[in-house]
Short mmCIF file of C-alpha atoms in Angstrom, two decimals:
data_model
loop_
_atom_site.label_atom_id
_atom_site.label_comp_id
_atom_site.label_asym_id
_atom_site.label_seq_id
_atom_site.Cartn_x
_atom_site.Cartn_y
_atom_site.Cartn_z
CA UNK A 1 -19.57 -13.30 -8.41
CA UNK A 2 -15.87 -12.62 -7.88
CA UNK A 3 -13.05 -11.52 -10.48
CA UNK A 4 -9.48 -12.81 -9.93
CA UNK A 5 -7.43 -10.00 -8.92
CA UNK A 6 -4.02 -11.81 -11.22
CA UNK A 7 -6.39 -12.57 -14.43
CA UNK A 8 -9.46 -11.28 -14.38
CA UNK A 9 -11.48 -14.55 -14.19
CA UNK A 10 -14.77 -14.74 -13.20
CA UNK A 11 -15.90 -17.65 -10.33
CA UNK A 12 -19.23 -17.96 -8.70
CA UNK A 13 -19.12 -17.49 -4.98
CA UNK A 14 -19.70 -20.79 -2.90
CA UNK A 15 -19.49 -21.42 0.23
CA UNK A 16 -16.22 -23.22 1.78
CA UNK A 17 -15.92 -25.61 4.37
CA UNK A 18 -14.10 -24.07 7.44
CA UNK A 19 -10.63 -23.03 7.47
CA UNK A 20 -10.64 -23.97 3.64
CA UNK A 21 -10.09 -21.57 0.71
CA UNK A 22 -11.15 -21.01 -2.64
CA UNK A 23 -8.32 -20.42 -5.60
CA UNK A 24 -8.33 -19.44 -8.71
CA UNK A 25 -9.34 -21.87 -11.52
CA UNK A 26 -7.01 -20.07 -14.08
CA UNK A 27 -3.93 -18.71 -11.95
CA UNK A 28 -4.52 -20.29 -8.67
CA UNK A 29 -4.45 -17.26 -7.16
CA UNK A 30 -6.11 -17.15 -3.69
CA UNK A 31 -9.85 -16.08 -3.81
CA UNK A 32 -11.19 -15.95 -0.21
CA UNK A 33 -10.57 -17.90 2.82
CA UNK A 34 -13.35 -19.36 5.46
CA UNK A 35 -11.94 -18.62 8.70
CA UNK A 36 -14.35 -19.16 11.68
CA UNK A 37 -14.89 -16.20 14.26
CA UNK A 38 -13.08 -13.97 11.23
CA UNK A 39 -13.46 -10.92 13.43
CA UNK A 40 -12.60 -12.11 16.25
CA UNK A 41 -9.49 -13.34 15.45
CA UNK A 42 -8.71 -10.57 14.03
CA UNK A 43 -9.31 -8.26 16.58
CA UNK A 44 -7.42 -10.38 19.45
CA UNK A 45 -4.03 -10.80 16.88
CA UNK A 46 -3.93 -7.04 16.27
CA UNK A 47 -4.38 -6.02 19.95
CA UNK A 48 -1.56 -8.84 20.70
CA UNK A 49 0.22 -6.97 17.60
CA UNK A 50 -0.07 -3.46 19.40
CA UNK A 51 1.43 -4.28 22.83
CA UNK A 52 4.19 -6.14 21.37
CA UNK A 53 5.04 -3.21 19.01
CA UNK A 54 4.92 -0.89 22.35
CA UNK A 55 7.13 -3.11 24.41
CA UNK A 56 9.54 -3.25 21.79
CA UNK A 57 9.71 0.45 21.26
CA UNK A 58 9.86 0.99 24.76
CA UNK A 59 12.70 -0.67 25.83
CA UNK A 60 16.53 -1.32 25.06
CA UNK A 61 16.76 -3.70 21.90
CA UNK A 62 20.64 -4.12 22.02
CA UNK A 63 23.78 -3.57 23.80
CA UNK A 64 27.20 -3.57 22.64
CA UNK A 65 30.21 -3.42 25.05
CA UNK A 66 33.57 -2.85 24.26
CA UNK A 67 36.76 -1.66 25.98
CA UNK A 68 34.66 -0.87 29.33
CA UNK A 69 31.84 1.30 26.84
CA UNK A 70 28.70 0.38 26.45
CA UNK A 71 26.14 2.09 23.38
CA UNK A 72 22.44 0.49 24.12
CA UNK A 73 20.32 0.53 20.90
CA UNK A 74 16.17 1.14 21.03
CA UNK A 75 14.42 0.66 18.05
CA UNK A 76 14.20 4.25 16.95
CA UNK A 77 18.38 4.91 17.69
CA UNK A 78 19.02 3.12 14.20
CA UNK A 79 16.35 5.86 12.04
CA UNK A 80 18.03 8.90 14.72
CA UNK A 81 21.58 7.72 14.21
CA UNK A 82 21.38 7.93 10.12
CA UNK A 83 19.61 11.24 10.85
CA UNK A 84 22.61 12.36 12.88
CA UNK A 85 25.26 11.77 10.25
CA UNK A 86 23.30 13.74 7.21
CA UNK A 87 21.97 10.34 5.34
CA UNK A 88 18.16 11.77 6.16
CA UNK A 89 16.71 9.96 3.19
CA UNK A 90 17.99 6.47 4.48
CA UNK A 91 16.61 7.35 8.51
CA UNK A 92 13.42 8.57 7.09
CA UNK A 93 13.03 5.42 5.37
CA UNK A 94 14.31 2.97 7.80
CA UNK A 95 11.64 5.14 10.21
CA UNK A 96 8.65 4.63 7.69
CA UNK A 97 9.46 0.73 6.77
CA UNK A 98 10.21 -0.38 10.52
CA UNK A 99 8.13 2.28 12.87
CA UNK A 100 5.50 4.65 11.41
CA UNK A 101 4.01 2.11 8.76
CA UNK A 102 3.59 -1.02 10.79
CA UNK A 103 2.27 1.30 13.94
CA UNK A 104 -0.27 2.80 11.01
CA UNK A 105 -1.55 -0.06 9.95
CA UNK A 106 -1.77 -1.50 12.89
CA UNK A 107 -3.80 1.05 14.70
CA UNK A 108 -6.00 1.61 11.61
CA UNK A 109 -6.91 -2.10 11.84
CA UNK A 110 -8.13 -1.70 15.22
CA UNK A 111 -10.01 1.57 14.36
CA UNK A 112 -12.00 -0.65 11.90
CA UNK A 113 -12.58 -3.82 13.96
CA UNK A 114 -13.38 -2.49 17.44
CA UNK A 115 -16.76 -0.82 16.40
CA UNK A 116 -17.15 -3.97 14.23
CA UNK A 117 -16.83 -6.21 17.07
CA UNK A 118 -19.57 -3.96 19.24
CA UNK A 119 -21.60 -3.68 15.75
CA UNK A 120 -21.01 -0.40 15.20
CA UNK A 121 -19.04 0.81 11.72
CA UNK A 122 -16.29 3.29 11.95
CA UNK A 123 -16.49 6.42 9.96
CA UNK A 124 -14.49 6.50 6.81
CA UNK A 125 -14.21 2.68 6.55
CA UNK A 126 -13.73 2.71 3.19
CA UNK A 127 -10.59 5.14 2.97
CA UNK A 128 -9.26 3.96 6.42
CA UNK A 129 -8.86 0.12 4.46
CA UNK A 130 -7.85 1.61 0.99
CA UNK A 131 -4.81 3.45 3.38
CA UNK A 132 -4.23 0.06 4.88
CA UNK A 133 -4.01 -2.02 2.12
CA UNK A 134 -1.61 0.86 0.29
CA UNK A 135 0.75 0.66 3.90
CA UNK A 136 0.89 -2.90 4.37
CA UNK A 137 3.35 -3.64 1.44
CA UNK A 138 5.71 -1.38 2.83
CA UNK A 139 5.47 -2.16 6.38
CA UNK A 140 8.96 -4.34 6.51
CA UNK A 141 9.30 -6.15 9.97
CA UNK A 142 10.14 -9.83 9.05
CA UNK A 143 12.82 -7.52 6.89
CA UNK A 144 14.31 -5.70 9.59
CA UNK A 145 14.62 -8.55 11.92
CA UNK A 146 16.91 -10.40 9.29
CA UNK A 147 18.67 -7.31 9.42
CA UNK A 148 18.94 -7.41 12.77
CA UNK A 149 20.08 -10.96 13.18
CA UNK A 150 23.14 -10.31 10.31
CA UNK A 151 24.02 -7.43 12.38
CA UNK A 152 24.15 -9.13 15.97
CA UNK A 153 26.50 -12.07 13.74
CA UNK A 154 28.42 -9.55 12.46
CA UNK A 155 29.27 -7.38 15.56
CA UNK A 156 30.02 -10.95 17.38
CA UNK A 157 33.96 -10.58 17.07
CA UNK A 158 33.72 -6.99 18.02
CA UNK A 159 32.20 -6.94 20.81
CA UNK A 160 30.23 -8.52 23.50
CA UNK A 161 26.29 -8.49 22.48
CA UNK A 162 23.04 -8.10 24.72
CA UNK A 163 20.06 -9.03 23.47
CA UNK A 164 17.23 -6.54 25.50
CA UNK A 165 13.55 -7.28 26.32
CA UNK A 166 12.49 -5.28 23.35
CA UNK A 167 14.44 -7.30 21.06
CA UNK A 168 12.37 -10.65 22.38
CA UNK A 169 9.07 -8.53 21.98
CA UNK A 170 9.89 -7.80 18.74
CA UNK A 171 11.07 -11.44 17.79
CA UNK A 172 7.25 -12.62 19.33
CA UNK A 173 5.68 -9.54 16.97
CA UNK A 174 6.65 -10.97 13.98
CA UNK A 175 4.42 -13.88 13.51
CA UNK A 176 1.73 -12.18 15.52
CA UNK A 177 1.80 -9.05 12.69
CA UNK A 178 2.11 -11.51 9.91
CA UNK A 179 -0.97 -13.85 11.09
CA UNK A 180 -2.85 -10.41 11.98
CA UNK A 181 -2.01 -9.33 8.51
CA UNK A 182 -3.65 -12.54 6.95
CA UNK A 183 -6.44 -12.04 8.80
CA UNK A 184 -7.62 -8.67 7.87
CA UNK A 185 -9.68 -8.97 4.90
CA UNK A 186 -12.62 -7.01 3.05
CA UNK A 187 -15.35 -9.50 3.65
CA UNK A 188 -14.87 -9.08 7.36
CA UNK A 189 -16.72 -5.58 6.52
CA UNK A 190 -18.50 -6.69 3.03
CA UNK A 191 -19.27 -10.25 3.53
CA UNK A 192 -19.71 -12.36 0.51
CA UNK A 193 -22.93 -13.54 -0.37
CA UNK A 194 -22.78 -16.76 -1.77
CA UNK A 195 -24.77 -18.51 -4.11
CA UNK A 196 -26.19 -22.03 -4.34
CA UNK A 197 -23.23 -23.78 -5.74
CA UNK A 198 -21.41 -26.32 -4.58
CA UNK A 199 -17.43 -25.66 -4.00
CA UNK A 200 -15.16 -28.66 -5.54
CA UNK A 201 -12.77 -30.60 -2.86
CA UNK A 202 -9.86 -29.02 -3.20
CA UNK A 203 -12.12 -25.13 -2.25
CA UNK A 204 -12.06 -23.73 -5.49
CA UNK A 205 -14.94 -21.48 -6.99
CA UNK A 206 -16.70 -22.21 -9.76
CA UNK A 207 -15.25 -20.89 -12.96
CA UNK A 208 -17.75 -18.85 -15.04
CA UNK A 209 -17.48 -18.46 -18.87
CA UNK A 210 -15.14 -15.56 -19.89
CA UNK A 211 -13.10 -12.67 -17.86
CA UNK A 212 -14.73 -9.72 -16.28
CA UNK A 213 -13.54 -7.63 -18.66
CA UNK A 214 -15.51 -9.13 -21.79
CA UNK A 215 -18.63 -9.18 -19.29
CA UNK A 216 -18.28 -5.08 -19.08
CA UNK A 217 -17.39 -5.76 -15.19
CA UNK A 218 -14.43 -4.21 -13.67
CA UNK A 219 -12.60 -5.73 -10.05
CA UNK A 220 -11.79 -2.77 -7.55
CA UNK A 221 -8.20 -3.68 -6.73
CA UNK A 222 -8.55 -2.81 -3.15
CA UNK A 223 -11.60 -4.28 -1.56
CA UNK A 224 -12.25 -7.04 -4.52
CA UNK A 225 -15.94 -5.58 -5.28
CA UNK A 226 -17.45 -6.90 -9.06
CA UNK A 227 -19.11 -3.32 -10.66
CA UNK A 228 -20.12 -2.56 -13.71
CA UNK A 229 -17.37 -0.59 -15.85
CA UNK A 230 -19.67 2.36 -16.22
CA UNK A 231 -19.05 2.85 -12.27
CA UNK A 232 -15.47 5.35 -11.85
CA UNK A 233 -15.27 4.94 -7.88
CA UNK A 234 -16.09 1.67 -6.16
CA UNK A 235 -19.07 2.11 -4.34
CA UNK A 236 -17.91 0.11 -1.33
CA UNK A 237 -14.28 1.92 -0.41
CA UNK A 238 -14.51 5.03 -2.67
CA UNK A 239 -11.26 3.67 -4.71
CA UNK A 240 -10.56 5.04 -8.18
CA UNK A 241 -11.65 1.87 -10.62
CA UNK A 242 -10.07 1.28 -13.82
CA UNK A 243 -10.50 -1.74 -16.06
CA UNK A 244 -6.75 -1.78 -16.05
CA UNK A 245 -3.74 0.18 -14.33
CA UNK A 246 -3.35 3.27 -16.51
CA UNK A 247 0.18 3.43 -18.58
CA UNK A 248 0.84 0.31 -16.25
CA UNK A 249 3.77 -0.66 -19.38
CA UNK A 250 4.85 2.42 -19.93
CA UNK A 251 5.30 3.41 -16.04
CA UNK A 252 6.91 0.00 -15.39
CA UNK A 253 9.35 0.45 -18.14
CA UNK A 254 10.03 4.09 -16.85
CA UNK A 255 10.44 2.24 -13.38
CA UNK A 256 12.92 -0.67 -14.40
CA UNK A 257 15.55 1.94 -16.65
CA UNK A 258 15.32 3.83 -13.48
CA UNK A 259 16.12 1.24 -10.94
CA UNK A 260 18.80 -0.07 -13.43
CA UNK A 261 20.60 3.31 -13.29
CA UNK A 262 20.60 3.58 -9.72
CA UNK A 263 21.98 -0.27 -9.47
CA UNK A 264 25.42 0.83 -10.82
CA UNK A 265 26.47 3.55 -8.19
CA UNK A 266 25.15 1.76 -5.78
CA UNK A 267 27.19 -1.52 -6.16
CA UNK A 268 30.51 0.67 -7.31
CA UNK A 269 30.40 3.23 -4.80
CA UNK A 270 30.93 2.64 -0.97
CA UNK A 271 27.83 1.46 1.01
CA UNK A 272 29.64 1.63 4.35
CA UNK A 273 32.96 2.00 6.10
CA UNK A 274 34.77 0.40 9.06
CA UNK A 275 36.53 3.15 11.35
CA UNK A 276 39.18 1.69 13.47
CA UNK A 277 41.69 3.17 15.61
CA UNK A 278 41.82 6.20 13.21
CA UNK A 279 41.61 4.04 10.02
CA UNK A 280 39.06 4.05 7.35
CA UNK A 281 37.79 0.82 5.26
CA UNK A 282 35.10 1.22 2.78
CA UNK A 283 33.71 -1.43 0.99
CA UNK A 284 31.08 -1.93 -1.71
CA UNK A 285 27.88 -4.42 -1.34
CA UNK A 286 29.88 -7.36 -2.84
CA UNK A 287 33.01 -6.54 -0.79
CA UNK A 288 31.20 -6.94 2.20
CA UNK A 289 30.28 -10.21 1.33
CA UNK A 290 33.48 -11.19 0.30
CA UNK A 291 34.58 -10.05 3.91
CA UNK A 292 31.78 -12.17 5.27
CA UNK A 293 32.80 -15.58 3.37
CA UNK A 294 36.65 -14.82 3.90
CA UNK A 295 36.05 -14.41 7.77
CA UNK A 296 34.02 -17.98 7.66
CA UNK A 297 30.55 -16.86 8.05
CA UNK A 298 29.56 -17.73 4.37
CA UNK A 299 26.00 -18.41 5.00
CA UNK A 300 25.86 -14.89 6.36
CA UNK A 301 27.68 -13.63 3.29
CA UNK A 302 25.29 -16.11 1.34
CA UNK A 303 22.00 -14.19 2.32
CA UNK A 304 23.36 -10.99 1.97
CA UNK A 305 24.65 -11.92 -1.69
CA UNK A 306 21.03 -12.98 -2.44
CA UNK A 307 19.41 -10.29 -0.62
CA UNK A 308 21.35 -7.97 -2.02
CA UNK A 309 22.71 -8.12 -5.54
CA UNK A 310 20.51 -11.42 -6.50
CA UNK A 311 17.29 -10.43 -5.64
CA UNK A 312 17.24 -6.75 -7.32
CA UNK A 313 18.55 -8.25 -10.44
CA UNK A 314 16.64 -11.04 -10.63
CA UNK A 315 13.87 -9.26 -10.12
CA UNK A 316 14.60 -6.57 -12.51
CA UNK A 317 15.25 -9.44 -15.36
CA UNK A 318 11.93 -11.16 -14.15
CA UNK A 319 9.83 -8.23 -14.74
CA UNK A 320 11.61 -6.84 -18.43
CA UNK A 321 10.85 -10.27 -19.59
CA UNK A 322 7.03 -10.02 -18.01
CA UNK A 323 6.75 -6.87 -19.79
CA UNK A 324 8.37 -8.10 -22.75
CA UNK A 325 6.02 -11.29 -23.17
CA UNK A 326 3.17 -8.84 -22.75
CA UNK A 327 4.41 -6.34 -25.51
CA UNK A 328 4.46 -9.58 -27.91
CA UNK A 329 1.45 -10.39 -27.15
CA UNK A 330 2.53 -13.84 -26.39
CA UNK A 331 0.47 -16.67 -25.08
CA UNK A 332 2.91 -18.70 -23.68
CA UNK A 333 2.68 -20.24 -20.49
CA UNK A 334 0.02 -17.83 -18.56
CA UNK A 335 0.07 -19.25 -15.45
CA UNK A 336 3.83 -19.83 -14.76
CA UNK A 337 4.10 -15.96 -15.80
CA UNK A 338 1.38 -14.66 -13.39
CA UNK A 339 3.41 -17.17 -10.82
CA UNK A 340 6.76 -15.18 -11.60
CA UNK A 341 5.12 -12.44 -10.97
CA UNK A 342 3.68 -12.87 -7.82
CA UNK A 343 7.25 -14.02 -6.66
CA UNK A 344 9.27 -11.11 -7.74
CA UNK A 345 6.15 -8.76 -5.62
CA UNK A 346 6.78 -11.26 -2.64
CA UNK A 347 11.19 -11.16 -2.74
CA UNK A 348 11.18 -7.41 -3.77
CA UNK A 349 11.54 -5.75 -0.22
CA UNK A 350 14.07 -8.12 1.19
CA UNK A 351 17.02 -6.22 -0.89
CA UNK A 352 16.15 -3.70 2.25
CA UNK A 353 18.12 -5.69 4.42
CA UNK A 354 20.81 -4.01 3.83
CA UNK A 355 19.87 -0.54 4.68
CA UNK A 356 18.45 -1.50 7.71
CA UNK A 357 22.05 -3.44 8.58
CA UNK A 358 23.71 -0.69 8.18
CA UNK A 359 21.16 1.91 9.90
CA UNK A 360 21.26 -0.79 13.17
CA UNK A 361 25.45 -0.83 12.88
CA UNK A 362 25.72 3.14 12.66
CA UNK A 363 23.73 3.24 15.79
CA UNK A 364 25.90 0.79 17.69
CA UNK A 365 29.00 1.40 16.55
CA UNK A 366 29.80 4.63 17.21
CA UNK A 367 32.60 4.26 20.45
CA UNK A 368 34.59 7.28 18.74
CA UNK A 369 38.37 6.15 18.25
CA UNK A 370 37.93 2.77 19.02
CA UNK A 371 35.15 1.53 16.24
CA UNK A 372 32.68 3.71 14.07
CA UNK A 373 30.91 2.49 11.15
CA UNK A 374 29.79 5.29 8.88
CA UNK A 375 27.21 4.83 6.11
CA UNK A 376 28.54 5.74 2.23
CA UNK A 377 26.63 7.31 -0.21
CA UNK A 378 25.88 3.96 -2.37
CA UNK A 379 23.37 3.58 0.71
CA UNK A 380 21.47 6.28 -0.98
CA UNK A 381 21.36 4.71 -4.11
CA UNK A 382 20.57 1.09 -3.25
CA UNK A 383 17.43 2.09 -1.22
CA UNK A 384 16.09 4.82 -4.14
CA UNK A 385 16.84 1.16 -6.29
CA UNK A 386 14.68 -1.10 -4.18
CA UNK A 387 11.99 1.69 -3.35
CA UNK A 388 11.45 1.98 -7.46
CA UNK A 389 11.60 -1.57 -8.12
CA UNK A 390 8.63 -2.66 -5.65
CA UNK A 391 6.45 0.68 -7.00
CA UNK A 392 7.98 -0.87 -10.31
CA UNK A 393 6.24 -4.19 -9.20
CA UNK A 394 2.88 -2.88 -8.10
CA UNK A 395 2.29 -1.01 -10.80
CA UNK A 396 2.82 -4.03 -13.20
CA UNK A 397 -1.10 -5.19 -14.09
CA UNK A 398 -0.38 -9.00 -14.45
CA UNK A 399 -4.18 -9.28 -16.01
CA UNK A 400 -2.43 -8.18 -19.14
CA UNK A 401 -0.95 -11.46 -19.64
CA UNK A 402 -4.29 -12.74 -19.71
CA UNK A 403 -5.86 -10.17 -22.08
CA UNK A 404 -3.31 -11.55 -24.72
CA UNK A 405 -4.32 -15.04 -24.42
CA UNK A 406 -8.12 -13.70 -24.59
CA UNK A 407 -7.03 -12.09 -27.86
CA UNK A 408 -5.58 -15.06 -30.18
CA UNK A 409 -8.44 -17.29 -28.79
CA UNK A 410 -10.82 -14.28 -30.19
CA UNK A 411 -8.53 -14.54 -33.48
CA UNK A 412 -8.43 -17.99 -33.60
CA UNK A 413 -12.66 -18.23 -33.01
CA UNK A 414 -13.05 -15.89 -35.73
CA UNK A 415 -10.53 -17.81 -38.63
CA UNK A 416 -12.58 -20.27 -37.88
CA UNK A 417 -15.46 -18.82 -37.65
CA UNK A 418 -15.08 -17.31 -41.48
CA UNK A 419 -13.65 -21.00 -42.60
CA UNK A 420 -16.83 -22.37 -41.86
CA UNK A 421 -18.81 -19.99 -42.94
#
């Protein structure tokens, strides 16, 4: 048996055609996927992954020439630059999100799936994929490269751009870490074993009676493993197992005020300023995009509007009212909820767009009297804001919305239960 990680519903395992995948009956949520030569596949995308990452850390990314100066940009001048002019917090961050975290779980991977592939099993498998599936929601490179791209756009009247080789090895990483990412799953070290049951069409499991909870089972969150609730680690990856995330209201609450608080400073206070000839111009997050529409690149403002001041808000409104509807106990609508909810986890790190714009400008434009661009302390506050909102985000359980609907159908069963009695 499996337990949907979104609401707790319990499927039989069947086997799926190939390439096909089995959803959720309840939430749709995706099961487990039938992908032939799993490991395989696996193993060849994250060794492609790996000497992309290297050639693009290896080489110049950009160039920027102006007034007979040229400042060349590698992938790690961005992280060094913010370092250099005391915003630590922001380099260390841009470092983890663009360099150390997708290198880490990249690596890791292949520490698990080499022995694999020569059937051997690496030591510490369990904690080495518990670490991996903690790193991978914070390993940001489809991010960054939007980041990139609105930078190169935006430097376009000020000087002349290059475009290095590490830049096009980066572009060709991106769907090679994001198909590598798909890829790596538990069952390609704890295959399923699947029962005699016919799957349906469309790939779905069969739905069983009831939620794991009410059977006294309880889902490890990391490696999907069914145990019985009496169990405190899993026994397959060592991870701490709770029937739900502990205080998961409470912390998300504490989360949201937070992130709220730092919202304000960061959208009233200077994010960055323009140095020219001598001559300072700060502007704010929504200044900038004014800037951007009044100079005619409005869908560049657009996505920095959306990126930036839509998505943090919408996402903070999205989950109050999730936590909200949960508080009420209210029944309405469980699957649109759990669908808003897996939405606001997916949109949550794009808001770092900006703080890897303006980590990418610092480092190119920084020709002394003729152009600088300085970061301002709002930079501080919008990335401690969209740091807290994705923890904010994860630790949401959305198998609470479910719990409530379990509850009035228990209600309900029992009124009528006594009216018939």
């Amino acid at each position: 048996m499996i337990a949907c990680h979104e609401c707790d519903a319990l499927h039989r395992l069947s086997p799926l055609p190939e390439h096909a995948s089995a959803h959720c009956a309840c939430c749709d949520a995706r099961l487990y996927h039938n992908q032939p030569k799993a490991l395989s596949r696996s193993l060849a995308l994250h060794l492609a992954a790996l000497g992309l990452f290297i050639i693009a850390n290896s080489f110049p990314f950009i160039s920027l020439k102006l007034g007979g100066r040229v400042e060349t940009d590698m992938l790690l001048s961005g992280p060094l630059a913010l370092f250099a002019v005391g915003m630590g917090d922001i380099g260390l961050l841009v470092l983890l999100t663009s360099i150390i975290f997708p290198l880490l779980t990249i690596t890791a991977a292949l520490y698990l799936l080499l022995p694999l592939h020569f059937g051997q099993r690496a030591a510490a498998t369990g904690a080495v994929f518990r670490w991996i599936q903690r790193l991978m929601p914070w390993s940001l490179l489809g991010v960054f490269m939007l980041g990139v791209l609105i930078a190169i756009v935006k430097l376009l009247d000020l000087a002349q751009i290059e475009v290095g080789i590490s830049l096009m090895a980066f572009a060709a990483l991106l769907p090679v870490a994001v198909l590598a990412q798909q890829s790596f799953d538990s069952s390609l070290f704890w295959p399923h074993h699947f029962e005699a049951v016919a799957a349906s069409s469309k790939g779905a499991s069969v739905l069983i009676s009831g939620r794991a909870r009410q059977h006294g089972l309880v889902t490890c969150h990391t490696c999907a493993y069914l145990v019985d609730e009496k169990h405190w680690n899993c026994p397959r990856c060592d991870e701490h197992l709770h029937m739900r995330k502990p205080d998961a209201l409470a912390r998300t609450w504490a989360l949201l005020v937070t992130a709220s608080l730092l919202l304000i400073p960061a959208n009233v206070l200077p994010i960055m300023t323009v140095i020219r000839f001598g001559q300072g111009d700060p502007s704010t997050i929504l200044g900038g995009v004014v800037h951007l529409i009044a100079a005619g690149m409005w869908p560049l403002g657009l996505i920095v509007f959306f990126a930036s001041i839509m998505v943090p808000l919408t996402k903070l409104l999205a989950l109050v009212f999730l936590l909200v509807s949960v508080q009420r106990r209210s029944g309405w609508r469980p699957e649109d909820r759990t669908r808003l909810y897996r939405i606001t986890e997916i949109i949550g790190s794009w808001s770092m767009v900006d703080i890897f714009i303006i980590g990418i400008l610092t480092s190119l434009v920084s020709l002394d009297a003729i152009a600088t661009i300085r970061p301002g302390i709002a930079a501080s506050y919008f990335a401690a804001a969209v740091v807290v909102t994705m923890i904010a985000a994860q630790s949401f359980d959305p198998r609470l919305i479910w719990d409530a609907l379990d509850e009035e159908s228990t209600q309900k069963r029992v009124l009528m239960e006594k009216s018939y009695g």
